[in-house]
mmCIF file of C-alpha atoms in Angstrom:
data_model
loop_
_atom_site.group_PDB
_atom_site.id
_atom_site.type_symbol
_atom_site.label_atom_id
_atom_site.label_comp_id
_atom_site.label_asym_id
_atom_site.label_seq_id
_atom_site.Cartn_x
_atom_site.Cartn_y
_atom_site.Cartn_z
ATOM 1 C CA UNK A 1 93.759 -69.256 88.386
ATOM 2 C CA UNK A 2 91.930 -71.616 86.803
ATOM 3 C CA UNK A 3 89.018 -69.943 84.351
ATOM 4 C CA UNK A 4 87.669 -73.651 83.359
ATOM 5 C CA UNK A 5 87.048 -76.193 86.366
ATOM 6 C CA UNK A 6 86.568 -79.808 85.717
ATOM 7 C CA UNK A 7 86.353 -80.991 89.493
ATOM 8 C CA UNK A 8 85.788 -84.318 88.710
ATOM 9 C CA UNK A 9 89.395 -86.268 87.159
ATOM 10 C CA UNK A 10 87.495 -89.648 86.713
ATOM 11 C CA UNK A 11 84.349 -90.938 86.095
ATOM 12 C CA UNK A 12 83.123 -94.818 85.372
ATOM 13 C CA UNK A 13 79.652 -96.087 84.282
ATOM 14 C CA UNK A 14 78.351 -98.746 82.332
ATOM 15 C CA UNK A 15 77.341 -99.166 79.228
ATOM 16 C CA UNK A 16 73.945 -98.385 78.319
ATOM 17 C CA UNK A 17 74.504 -95.810 80.960
ATOM 18 C CA UNK A 18 74.344 -91.994 80.608
ATOM 19 C CA UNK A 19 77.388 -90.342 81.013
ATOM 20 C CA UNK A 20 77.713 -87.092 82.314
ATOM 21 C CA UNK A 21 80.243 -84.722 82.395
ATOM 22 C CA UNK A 22 80.908 -81.626 84.578
ATOM 23 C CA UNK A 23 82.580 -78.469 83.649
ATOM 24 C CA UNK A 24 82.253 -74.808 84.996
ATOM 25 C CA UNK A 25 83.763 -71.465 84.330
ATOM 26 C CA UNK A 26 84.783 -68.180 85.968
ATOM 27 C CA UNK A 27 85.517 -66.355 83.520
ATOM 28 C CA UNK A 28 81.930 -64.533 81.888
ATOM 29 C CA UNK A 29 83.552 -63.231 79.154
ATOM 30 C CA UNK A 30 83.575 -66.249 77.461
ATOM 31 C CA UNK A 31 81.242 -67.030 75.009
ATOM 32 C CA UNK A 32 81.359 -70.222 72.574
ATOM 33 C CA UNK A 33 82.252 -73.709 74.991
ATOM 34 C CA UNK A 34 83.363 -77.424 73.331
ATOM 35 C CA UNK A 35 84.211 -80.342 74.431
ATOM 36 C CA UNK A 36 86.925 -82.541 72.957
ATOM 37 C CA UNK A 37 88.111 -85.927 74.240
ATOM 38 C CA UNK A 38 91.308 -87.419 73.998
ATOM 39 C CA UNK A 39 92.832 -90.729 73.332
ATOM 40 C CA UNK A 40 95.823 -92.000 74.630
ATOM 41 C CA UNK A 41 98.475 -90.673 72.051
ATOM 42 C CA UNK A 42 96.492 -88.802 70.207
ATOM 43 C CA UNK A 43 95.809 -85.658 69.592
ATOM 44 C CA UNK A 44 92.176 -83.838 70.757
ATOM 45 C CA UNK A 45 89.376 -84.595 68.725
ATOM 46 C CA UNK A 46 86.517 -81.949 68.506
ATOM 47 C CA UNK A 47 83.234 -83.715 69.436
ATOM 48 C CA UNK A 48 81.000 -80.870 70.336
ATOM 49 C CA UNK A 49 80.182 -76.969 71.287
ATOM 50 C CA UNK A 50 77.519 -75.072 71.714
ATOM 51 C CA UNK A 51 77.086 -71.194 71.801
ATOM 52 C CA UNK A 52 76.304 -68.743 74.722
ATOM 53 C CA UNK A 53 73.217 -67.562 72.720
ATOM 54 C CA UNK A 54 71.944 -71.341 73.370
ATOM 55 C CA UNK A 55 71.246 -73.488 76.853
ATOM 56 C CA UNK A 56 70.927 -77.202 74.571
ATOM 57 C CA UNK A 57 72.678 -78.219 71.578
ATOM 58 C CA UNK A 58 72.680 -82.007 70.730
ATOM 59 C CA UNK A 59 74.922 -84.213 68.158
ATOM 60 C CA UNK A 60 73.334 -87.462 68.467
ATOM 61 C CA UNK A 61 74.517 -89.566 71.574
ATOM 62 C CA UNK A 62 76.020 -86.468 73.046
ATOM 63 C CA UNK A 63 74.305 -83.337 74.238
ATOM 64 C CA UNK A 64 75.806 -80.307 75.737
ATOM 65 C CA UNK A 65 73.792 -78.093 78.218
ATOM 66 C CA UNK A 66 74.516 -74.960 79.082
ATOM 67 C CA UNK A 67 73.502 -72.618 82.769
ATOM 68 C CA UNK A 68 74.909 -69.159 82.056
ATOM 69 C CA UNK A 69 73.366 -68.085 84.650
ATOM 70 C CA UNK A 70 75.483 -70.915 86.687
ATOM 71 C CA UNK A 71 78.540 -70.395 84.534
ATOM 72 C CA UNK A 72 78.316 -74.381 84.258
ATOM 73 C CA UNK A 73 78.234 -76.902 81.617
ATOM 74 C CA UNK A 74 77.309 -80.504 81.262
ATOM 75 C CA UNK A 75 78.072 -82.503 78.875
ATOM 76 C CA UNK A 76 75.500 -86.053 78.149
ATOM 77 C CA UNK A 77 76.451 -89.129 76.614
ATOM 78 C CA UNK A 78 73.727 -91.281 75.938
ATOM 79 C CA UNK A 79 73.664 -94.144 75.446
ATOM 80 C CA UNK A 80 77.807 -94.796 76.773
ATOM 81 C CA UNK A 81 79.707 -97.126 74.991
ATOM 82 C CA UNK A 82 82.541 -98.921 75.379
ATOM 83 C CA UNK A 83 84.249 -96.991 72.919
ATOM 84 C CA UNK A 84 83.677 -93.494 74.765
ATOM 85 C CA UNK A 85 86.223 -94.384 77.229
ATOM 86 C CA UNK A 86 88.743 -91.654 76.620
ATOM 87 C CA UNK A 87 90.210 -88.560 78.709
ATOM 88 C CA UNK A 88 86.932 -85.432 77.785
ATOM 89 C CA UNK A 89 88.022 -81.980 78.051
ATOM 90 C CA UNK A 90 85.902 -78.832 78.411
ATOM 91 C CA UNK A 91 86.902 -75.332 77.123
ATOM 92 C CA UNK A 92 86.295 -72.073 76.440
ATOM 93 C CA UNK A 93 86.889 -69.118 74.506
ATOM 94 C CA UNK A 94 86.252 -65.168 73.656
ATOM 95 C CA UNK A 95 84.828 -63.967 70.683
ATOM 96 C CA UNK A 96 82.000 -66.268 69.400
ATOM 97 C CA UNK A 97 84.754 -68.694 67.859
ATOM 98 C CA UNK A 98 86.123 -71.816 68.099
ATOM 99 C CA UNK A 99 89.538 -70.956 66.136
ATOM 100 C CA UNK A 100 91.477 -68.546 68.518
ATOM 101 C CA UNK A 101 92.848 -69.257 72.531
ATOM 102 C CA UNK A 102 91.022 -72.118 74.281
ATOM 103 C CA UNK A 103 91.034 -72.515 77.871
ATOM 104 C CA UNK A 104 90.836 -75.878 78.852
ATOM 105 C CA UNK A 105 89.723 -77.552 82.153
ATOM 106 C CA UNK A 106 91.751 -80.170 83.552
ATOM 107 C CA UNK A 107 89.918 -82.967 82.196
ATOM 108 C CA UNK A 108 87.787 -85.727 82.974
ATOM 109 C CA UNK A 109 89.071 -89.749 82.439
ATOM 110 C CA UNK A 110 85.244 -91.629 81.620
ATOM 111 C CA UNK A 111 85.762 -95.175 81.764
ATOM 112 C CA UNK A 112 82.739 -96.905 80.393
ATOM 113 C CA UNK A 113 82.435 -100.580 81.603
ATOM 114 C CA UNK A 114 80.813 -102.977 78.869
ATOM 115 C CA UNK B 1 92.713 -84.976 53.051
ATOM 116 C CA UNK B 2 96.081 -84.867 55.414
ATOM 117 C CA UNK B 3 95.251 -84.500 59.439
ATOM 118 C CA UNK B 4 97.631 -82.307 61.027
ATOM 119 C CA UNK B 5 101.053 -84.025 62.128
ATOM 120 C CA UNK B 6 103.756 -82.567 64.281
ATOM 121 C CA UNK B 7 107.996 -84.105 64.918
ATOM 122 C CA UNK B 8 109.233 -85.273 66.724
ATOM 123 C CA UNK B 9 106.952 -88.137 68.411
ATOM 124 C CA UNK B 10 109.352 -87.703 71.472
ATOM 125 C CA UNK B 11 112.349 -85.539 72.787
ATOM 126 C CA UNK B 12 114.582 -85.447 75.135
ATOM 127 C CA UNK B 13 116.955 -82.476 75.919
ATOM 128 C CA UNK B 14 118.889 -80.967 78.539
ATOM 129 C CA UNK B 15 118.309 -78.305 80.222
ATOM 130 C CA UNK B 16 119.504 -75.056 78.957
ATOM 131 C CA UNK B 17 119.534 -76.189 75.582
ATOM 132 C CA UNK B 18 117.353 -75.224 72.776
ATOM 133 C CA UNK B 19 114.395 -77.641 71.282
ATOM 134 C CA UNK B 20 112.418 -76.918 67.926
ATOM 135 C CA UNK B 21 108.795 -78.396 66.948
ATOM 136 C CA UNK B 22 107.113 -78.916 63.878
ATOM 137 C CA UNK B 23 103.861 -78.808 62.795
ATOM 138 C CA UNK B 24 101.935 -79.507 59.597
ATOM 139 C CA UNK B 25 98.921 -78.106 59.566
ATOM 140 C CA UNK B 26 95.537 -79.913 57.601
ATOM 141 C CA UNK B 27 95.154 -79.093 54.293
ATOM 142 C CA UNK B 28 94.144 -76.128 53.574
ATOM 143 C CA UNK B 29 94.004 -74.183 57.171
ATOM 144 C CA UNK B 30 95.377 -70.793 57.700
ATOM 145 C CA UNK B 31 96.171 -70.349 61.462
ATOM 146 C CA UNK B 32 98.146 -72.792 64.134
ATOM 147 C CA UNK B 33 97.352 -72.930 67.237
ATOM 148 C CA UNK B 34 100.371 -74.126 70.214
ATOM 149 C CA UNK B 35 99.691 -75.424 73.290
ATOM 150 C CA UNK B 36 101.926 -77.056 76.405
ATOM 151 C CA UNK B 37 99.763 -80.235 78.510
ATOM 152 C CA UNK B 38 101.790 -80.503 81.788
ATOM 153 C CA UNK B 39 101.003 -83.582 83.305
ATOM 154 C CA UNK B 40 97.878 -84.164 84.957
ATOM 155 C CA UNK B 41 97.267 -80.716 83.164
ATOM 156 C CA UNK B 42 95.031 -79.250 80.110
ATOM 157 C CA UNK B 43 96.273 -77.728 77.579
ATOM 158 C CA UNK B 44 97.654 -74.212 77.959
ATOM 159 C CA UNK B 45 97.397 -71.512 74.745
ATOM 160 C CA UNK B 46 101.381 -70.574 73.902
ATOM 161 C CA UNK B 47 100.150 -68.901 70.671
ATOM 162 C CA UNK B 48 98.551 -68.973 67.301
ATOM 163 C CA UNK B 49 100.165 -67.273 64.297
ATOM 164 C CA UNK B 50 97.906 -66.320 60.921
ATOM 165 C CA UNK B 51 99.253 -65.756 57.536
ATOM 166 C CA UNK B 52 102.743 -65.895 59.568
ATOM 167 C CA UNK B 53 102.119 -63.295 62.028
ATOM 168 C CA UNK B 54 101.759 -63.921 65.507
ATOM 169 C CA UNK B 55 97.855 -63.345 66.432
ATOM 170 C CA UNK B 56 97.754 -64.069 69.721
ATOM 171 C CA UNK B 57 99.778 -64.884 72.746
ATOM 172 C CA UNK B 58 99.022 -66.560 76.117
ATOM 173 C CA UNK B 59 100.936 -66.327 79.293
ATOM 174 C CA UNK B 60 104.477 -67.842 78.413
ATOM 175 C CA UNK B 61 108.076 -65.454 78.651
ATOM 176 C CA UNK B 62 109.485 -64.378 75.313
ATOM 177 C CA UNK B 63 111.497 -67.332 75.344
ATOM 178 C CA UNK B 64 109.070 -69.475 73.706
ATOM 179 C CA UNK B 65 108.615 -68.275 69.956
ATOM 180 C CA UNK B 66 106.629 -69.417 67.056
ATOM 181 C CA UNK B 67 107.267 -69.385 62.992
ATOM 182 C CA UNK B 68 104.573 -69.908 60.208
ATOM 183 C CA UNK B 69 105.690 -70.711 56.557
ATOM 184 C CA UNK B 70 104.187 -70.280 53.750
ATOM 185 C CA UNK B 71 102.463 -73.459 53.130
ATOM 186 C CA UNK B 72 101.513 -73.184 56.867
ATOM 187 C CA UNK B 73 103.884 -75.641 58.532
ATOM 188 C CA UNK B 74 105.113 -74.523 61.680
ATOM 189 C CA UNK B 75 108.075 -74.158 63.877
ATOM 190 C CA UNK B 76 107.619 -73.825 67.907
ATOM 191 C CA UNK B 77 110.887 -73.035 69.267
ATOM 192 C CA UNK B 78 111.990 -73.207 73.420
ATOM 193 C CA UNK B 79 115.004 -71.391 74.319
ATOM 194 C CA UNK B 80 117.599 -72.137 77.417
ATOM 195 C CA UNK B 81 115.015 -74.524 78.278
ATOM 196 C CA UNK B 82 113.951 -76.042 82.216
ATOM 197 C CA UNK B 83 112.893 -78.197 83.731
ATOM 198 C CA UNK B 84 109.475 -77.208 84.386
ATOM 199 C CA UNK B 85 109.181 -76.784 80.121
ATOM 200 C CA UNK B 86 108.902 -80.925 79.990
ATOM 201 C CA UNK B 87 105.744 -81.660 78.454
ATOM 202 C CA UNK B 88 103.350 -82.444 75.497
ATOM 203 C CA UNK B 89 103.364 -79.695 73.014
ATOM 204 C CA UNK B 90 99.994 -79.947 70.514
ATOM 205 C CA UNK B 91 99.478 -77.327 67.561
ATOM 206 C CA UNK B 92 96.280 -77.596 66.516
ATOM 207 C CA UNK B 93 95.338 -75.930 62.689
ATOM 208 C CA UNK B 94 91.980 -74.440 61.756
ATOM 209 C CA UNK B 95 90.744 -71.492 59.235
ATOM 210 C CA UNK B 96 91.079 -68.240 60.739
ATOM 211 C CA UNK B 97 87.382 -66.920 59.647
ATOM 212 C CA UNK B 98 84.260 -67.971 60.431
ATOM 213 C CA UNK B 99 83.059 -70.730 63.911
ATOM 214 C CA UNK B 100 85.590 -73.709 62.651
ATOM 215 C CA UNK B 101 87.228 -76.226 64.987
ATOM 216 C CA UNK B 102 90.922 -76.103 65.724
ATOM 217 C CA UNK B 103 92.305 -79.636 64.785
ATOM 218 C CA UNK B 104 95.042 -80.984 66.785
ATOM 219 C CA UNK B 105 97.801 -83.549 66.062
ATOM 220 C CA UNK B 106 99.115 -85.715 68.348
ATOM 221 C CA UNK B 107 101.652 -83.908 70.262
ATOM 222 C CA UNK B 108 104.935 -83.945 70.763
ATOM 223 C CA UNK B 109 105.890 -85.425 74.316
ATOM 224 C CA UNK B 110 109.586 -83.229 75.605
ATOM 225 C CA UNK B 111 111.255 -84.230 78.630
ATOM 226 C CA UNK B 112 113.589 -81.773 79.508
ATOM 227 C CA UNK B 113 116.348 -83.463 82.087
#
């Protein structure tokens, strides 16, 4: 039973456009959400996070939106750059922090075309 | 500041054998978590260690065990290897207190034949 779902295995966008990656979750106990980026042959690297008490968090070109009633979050990348091409994982945790058990989705491969 | 390192990079074992994977945490971090990432899947939580004690466990059988040492380096041991254990094994380190993100190593690719 997948508690964190990323239903799009892949996404392709043009450089300069917006990339929107989506994530749904089923466990209402999740109270902290994160996005990780993973390049081949490297471990996942933290990108941005959001607490369940917020509905938006922004960091430069990256914005995460959380819709608790829909149990849905999304990552917006504007403008997209070729270097953003990677696998993006949505993750969630219980307990208000990000240093405990993370439950990951399967990931979405983002390709940004020059 | 050194990041999280893991060894070996790749490993091939035979079914029924035992394996030990190693992780060196980022400097100053006192918590280490291990994850298994099967092909086409996201990482799955195996367990976490804090100050040398297991601090939570995912849905993995007892043949998956771990150790954390006083210098906060860590080991993952898997006994009686099965074909389904073939995966990328990731360790991640963090500070226990506060909302600090986990920093992942590059992983060890284990193949069981």
